[in-house]
Short mmCIF file of C-alpha atoms in Angstrom, two decimals:
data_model
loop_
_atom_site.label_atom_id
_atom_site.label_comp_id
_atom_site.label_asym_id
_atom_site.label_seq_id
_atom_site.Cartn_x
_atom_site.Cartn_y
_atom_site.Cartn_z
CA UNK A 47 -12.46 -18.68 -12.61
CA UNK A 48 -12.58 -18.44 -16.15
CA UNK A 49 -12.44 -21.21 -18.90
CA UNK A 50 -11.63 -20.37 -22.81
CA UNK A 51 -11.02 -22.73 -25.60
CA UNK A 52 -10.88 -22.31 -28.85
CA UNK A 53 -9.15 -25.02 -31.99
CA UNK A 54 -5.44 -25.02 -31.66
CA UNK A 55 -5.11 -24.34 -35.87
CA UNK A 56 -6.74 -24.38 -38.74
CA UNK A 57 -5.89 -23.62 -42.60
CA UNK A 58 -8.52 -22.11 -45.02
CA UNK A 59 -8.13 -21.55 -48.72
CA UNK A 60 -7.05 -17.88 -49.85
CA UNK A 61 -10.68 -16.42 -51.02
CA UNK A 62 -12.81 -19.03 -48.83
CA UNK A 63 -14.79 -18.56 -45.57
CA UNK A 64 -13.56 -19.70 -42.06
CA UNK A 65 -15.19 -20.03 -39.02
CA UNK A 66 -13.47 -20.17 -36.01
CA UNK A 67 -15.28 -20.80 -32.55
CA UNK A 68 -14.66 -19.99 -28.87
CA UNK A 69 -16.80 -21.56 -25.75
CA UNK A 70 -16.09 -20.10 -21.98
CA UNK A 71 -17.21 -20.85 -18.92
CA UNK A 72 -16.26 -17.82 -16.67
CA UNK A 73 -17.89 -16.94 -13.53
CA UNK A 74 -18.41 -13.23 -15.03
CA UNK A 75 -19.12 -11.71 -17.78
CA UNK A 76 -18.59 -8.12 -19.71
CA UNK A 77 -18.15 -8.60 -22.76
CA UNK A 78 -16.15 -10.96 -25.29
CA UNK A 79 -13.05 -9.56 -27.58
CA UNK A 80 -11.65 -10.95 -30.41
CA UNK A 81 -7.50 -10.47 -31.17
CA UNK A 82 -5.71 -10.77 -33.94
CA UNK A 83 -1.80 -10.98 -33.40
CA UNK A 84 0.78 -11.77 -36.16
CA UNK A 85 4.00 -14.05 -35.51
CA UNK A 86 6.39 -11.67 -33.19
CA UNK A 87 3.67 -8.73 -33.23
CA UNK A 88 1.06 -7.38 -30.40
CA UNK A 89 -2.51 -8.35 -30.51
CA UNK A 90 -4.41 -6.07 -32.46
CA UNK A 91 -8.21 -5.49 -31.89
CA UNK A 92 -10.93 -7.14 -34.15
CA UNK A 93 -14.01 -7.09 -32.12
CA UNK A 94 -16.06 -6.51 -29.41
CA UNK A 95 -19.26 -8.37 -28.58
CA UNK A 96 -21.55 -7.53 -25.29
CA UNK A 97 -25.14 -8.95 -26.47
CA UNK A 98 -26.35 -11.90 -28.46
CA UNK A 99 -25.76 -11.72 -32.15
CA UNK A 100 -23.95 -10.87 -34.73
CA UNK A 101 -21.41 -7.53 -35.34
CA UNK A 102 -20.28 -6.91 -39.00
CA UNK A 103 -17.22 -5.35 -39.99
CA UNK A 104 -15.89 -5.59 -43.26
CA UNK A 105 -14.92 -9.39 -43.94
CA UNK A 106 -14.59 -9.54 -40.19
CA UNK A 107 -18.00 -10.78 -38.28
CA UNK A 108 -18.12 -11.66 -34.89
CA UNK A 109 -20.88 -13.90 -32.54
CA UNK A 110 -22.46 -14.25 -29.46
CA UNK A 111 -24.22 -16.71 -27.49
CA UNK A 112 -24.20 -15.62 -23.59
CA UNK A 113 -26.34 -18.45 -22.82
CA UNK A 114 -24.64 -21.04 -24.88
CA UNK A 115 -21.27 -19.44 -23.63
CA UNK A 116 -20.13 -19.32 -27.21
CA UNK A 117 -18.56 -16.69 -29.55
CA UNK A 118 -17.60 -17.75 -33.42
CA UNK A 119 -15.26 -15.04 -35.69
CA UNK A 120 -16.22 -15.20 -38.91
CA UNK A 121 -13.38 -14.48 -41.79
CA UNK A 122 -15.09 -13.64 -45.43
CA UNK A 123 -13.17 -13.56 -48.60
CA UNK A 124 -9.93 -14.94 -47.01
CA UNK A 125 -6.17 -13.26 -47.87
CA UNK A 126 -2.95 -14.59 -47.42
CA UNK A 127 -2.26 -11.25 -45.05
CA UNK A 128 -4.86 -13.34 -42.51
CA UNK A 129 -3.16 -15.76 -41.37
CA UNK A 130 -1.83 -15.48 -37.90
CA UNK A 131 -3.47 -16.37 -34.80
CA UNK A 132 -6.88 -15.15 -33.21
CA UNK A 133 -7.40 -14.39 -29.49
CA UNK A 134 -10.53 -14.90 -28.23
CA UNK A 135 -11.37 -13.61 -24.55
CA UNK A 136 -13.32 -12.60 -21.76
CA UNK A 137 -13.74 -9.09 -20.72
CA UNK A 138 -13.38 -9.11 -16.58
CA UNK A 139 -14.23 -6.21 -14.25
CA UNK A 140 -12.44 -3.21 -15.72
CA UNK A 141 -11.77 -2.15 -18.92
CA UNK A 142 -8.02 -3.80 -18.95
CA UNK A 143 -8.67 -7.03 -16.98
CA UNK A 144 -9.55 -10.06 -19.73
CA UNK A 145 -9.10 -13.39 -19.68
CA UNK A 146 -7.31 -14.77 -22.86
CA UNK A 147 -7.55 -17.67 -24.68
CA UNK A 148 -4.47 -19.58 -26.04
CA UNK A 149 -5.62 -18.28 -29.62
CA UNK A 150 -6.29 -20.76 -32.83
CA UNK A 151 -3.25 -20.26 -35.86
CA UNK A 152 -4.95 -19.56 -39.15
CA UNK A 153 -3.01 -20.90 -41.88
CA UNK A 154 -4.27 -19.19 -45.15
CA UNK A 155 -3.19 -21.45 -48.41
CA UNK A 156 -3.05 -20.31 -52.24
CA UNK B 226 -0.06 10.00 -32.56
CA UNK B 227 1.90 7.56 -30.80
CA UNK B 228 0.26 4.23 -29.94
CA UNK B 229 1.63 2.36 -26.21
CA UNK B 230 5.01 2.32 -26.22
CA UNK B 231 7.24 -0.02 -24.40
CA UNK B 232 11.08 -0.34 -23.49
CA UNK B 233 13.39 -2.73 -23.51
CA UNK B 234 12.33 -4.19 -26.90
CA UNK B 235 14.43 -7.43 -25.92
CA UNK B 236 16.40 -8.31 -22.86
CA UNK B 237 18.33 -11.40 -21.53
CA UNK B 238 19.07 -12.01 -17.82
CA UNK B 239 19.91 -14.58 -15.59
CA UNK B 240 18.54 -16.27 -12.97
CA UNK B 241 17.58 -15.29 -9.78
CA UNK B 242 18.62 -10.92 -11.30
CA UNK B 243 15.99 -8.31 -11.47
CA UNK B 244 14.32 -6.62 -14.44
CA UNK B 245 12.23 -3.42 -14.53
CA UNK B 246 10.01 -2.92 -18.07
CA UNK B 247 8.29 0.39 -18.86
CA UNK B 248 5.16 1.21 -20.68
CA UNK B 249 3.67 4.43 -21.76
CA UNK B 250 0.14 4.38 -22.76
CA UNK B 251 -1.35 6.36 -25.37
CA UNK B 252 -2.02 10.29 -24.95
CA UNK B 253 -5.31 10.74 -23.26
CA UNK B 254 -5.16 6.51 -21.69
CA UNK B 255 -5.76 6.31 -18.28
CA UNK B 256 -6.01 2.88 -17.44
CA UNK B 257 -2.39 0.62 -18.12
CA UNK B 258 -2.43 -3.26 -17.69
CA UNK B 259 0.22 -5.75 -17.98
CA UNK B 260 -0.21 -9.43 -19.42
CA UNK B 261 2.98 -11.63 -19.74
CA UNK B 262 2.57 -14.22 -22.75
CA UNK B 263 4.60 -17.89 -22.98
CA UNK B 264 5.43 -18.53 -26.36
CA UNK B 265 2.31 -20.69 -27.87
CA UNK B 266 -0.52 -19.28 -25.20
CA UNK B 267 -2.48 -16.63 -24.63
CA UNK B 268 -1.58 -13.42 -23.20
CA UNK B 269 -2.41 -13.34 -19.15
CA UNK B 270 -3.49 -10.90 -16.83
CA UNK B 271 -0.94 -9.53 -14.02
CA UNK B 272 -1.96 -6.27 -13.42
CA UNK B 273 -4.50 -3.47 -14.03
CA UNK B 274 -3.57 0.17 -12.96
CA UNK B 275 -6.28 3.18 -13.32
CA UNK B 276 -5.34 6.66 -12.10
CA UNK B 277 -1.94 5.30 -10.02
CA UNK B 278 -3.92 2.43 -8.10
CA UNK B 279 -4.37 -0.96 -8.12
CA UNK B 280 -7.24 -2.29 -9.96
CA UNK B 281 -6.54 -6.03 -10.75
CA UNK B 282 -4.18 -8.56 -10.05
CA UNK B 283 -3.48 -11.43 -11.71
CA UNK B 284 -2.81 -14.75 -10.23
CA UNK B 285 0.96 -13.90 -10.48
CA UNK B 286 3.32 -14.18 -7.33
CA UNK B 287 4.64 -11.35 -4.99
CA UNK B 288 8.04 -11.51 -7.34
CA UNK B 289 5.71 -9.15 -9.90
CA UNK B 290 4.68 -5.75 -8.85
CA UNK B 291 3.93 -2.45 -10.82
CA UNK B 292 3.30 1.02 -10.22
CA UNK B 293 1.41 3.82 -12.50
CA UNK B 294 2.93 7.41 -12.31
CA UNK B 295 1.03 10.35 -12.35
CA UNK B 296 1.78 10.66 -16.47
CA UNK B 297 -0.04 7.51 -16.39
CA UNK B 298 3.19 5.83 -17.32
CA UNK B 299 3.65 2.30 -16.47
CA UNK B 300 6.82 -0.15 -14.84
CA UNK B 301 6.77 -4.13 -14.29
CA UNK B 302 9.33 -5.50 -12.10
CA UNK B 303 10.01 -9.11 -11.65
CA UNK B 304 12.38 -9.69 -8.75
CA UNK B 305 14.29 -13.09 -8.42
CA UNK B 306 13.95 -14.45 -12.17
CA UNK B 307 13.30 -17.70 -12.77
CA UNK B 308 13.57 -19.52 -16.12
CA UNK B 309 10.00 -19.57 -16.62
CA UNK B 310 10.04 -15.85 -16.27
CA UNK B 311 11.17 -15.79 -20.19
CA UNK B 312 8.05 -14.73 -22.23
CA UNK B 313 6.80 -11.36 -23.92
CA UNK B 314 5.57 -8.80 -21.70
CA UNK B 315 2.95 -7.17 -23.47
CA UNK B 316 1.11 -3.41 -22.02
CA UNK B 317 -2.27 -2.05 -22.80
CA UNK B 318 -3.99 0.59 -22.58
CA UNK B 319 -7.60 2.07 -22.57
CA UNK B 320 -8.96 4.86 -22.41
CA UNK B 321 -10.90 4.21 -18.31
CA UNK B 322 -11.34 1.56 -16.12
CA UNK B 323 -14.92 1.38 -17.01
CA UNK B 324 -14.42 2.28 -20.60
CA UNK B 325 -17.85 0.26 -22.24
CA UNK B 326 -15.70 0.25 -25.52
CA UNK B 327 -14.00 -3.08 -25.03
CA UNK B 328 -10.87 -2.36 -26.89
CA UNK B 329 -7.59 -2.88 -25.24
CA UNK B 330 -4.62 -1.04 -26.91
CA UNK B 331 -1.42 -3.14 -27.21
CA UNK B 332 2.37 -2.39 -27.59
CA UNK B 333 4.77 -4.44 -29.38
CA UNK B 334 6.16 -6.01 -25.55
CA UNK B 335 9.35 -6.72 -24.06
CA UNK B 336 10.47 -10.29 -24.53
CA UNK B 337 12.46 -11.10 -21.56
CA UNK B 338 14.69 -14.14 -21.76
CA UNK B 339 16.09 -15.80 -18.65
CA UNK B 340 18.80 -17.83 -19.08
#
């Protein structure tokens, strides 16, 4: 089975630097996504991370650890547009099989 | 181009009535899942379809099937509704089964409420 967690909320300043973290425990892996989905919208797609380390993309960055089962997403120069709540989860076997966490709500503050 | 579309936008049944929810997945998609989400969780998994068959199943009861036409179109049904039925039905779609590029496509769901 697969385990996900991941902070139920957090709040950030607007311009600051957030960090938010996901561990798993899954008994396969392909890959780890991170979601972003605003109140009443569909998850949209942040990133995707298959090896150790660290993927850039724009104020976005994203983590892995596969041996540490850990993943952190990284938020740079925060906005008030950012807050809403990010989906971390496990890629299964197939390309539309994951295993979702129950996402952390980013509060962004003036 | 048009991203995954879905229909109903919103529906309300009652219990123990059927509902049937349609997804098409963007031009050139070939692979359609379905992932139901409760208000204040996650989405999860009930069913992968790639090229019309079966690829995944969720841990979902026999009340939940699906089918994938040969347009690559997508339908859910939930027979027998139960009040914990009501939640958004969200559809994805990507481009293979074994597509190595992660990304999932989502449409805006179906939020089903059973009363």
């Amino acid at each position: 089975g697969q385990n996900i967690d991941q902070p139920t909320e957090m709040t950030a300043t607007e311009g600051a630097i957030v960090q938010i973290n996901c561990t798993y425990q899954t008994s396969g892996f392909n890959g780890l996504f991170w979601y972003q989905q605003h109140a009443g919208e569909a998850p949209t797609f942040l990133s995707y991370n298959v090896l150790d380390g660290l993927e850039e993309k724009g104020r976005f960055s994203s983590f892995l650890s596969r041996s540490k089962g850990y993943s952190y997403l990284l938020l740079k120069e925060l906005q008030m547009k950012d807050s809403a709540s990010y989906l971390c989860a496990v890629r299964g076997l197939g390309a539309g099989k994951s295993t979702f966490g129950d996402g952390t709500t980013l509060t962004v503050k003036p | 181009d048009a991203g995954v579309t879905q229909s109903p936008t919103h529906l309300i049944k009652t219990r123990g009535q059927q509902v049937t929810l349609r997804c098409s997945p963007i031009s050139g998609h070939k692979s359609v899942s379905w992932y139901q989400q409760v208000l204040g969780q996650g989405p999860q998994f009930i069913f992968q379809y790639y090229e019309k068959e079966e690829r995944g199943r969720g841990n979902f009861p026999d009340r939940f099937s699906a089918r994938q036409f040969p347009n690559y179109s997508s339908e859910l049904n939930v027979n027998a509704l139960l009040l914990g039925d009501s939640a958004l039905y969200l559809c994805a779609s990507s481009l293979s089964w074994a597509d190595n590029t992660g990304e999932l496509f989502f449409g805006e769901g179906s939020r089903l409420t059973v009363l």
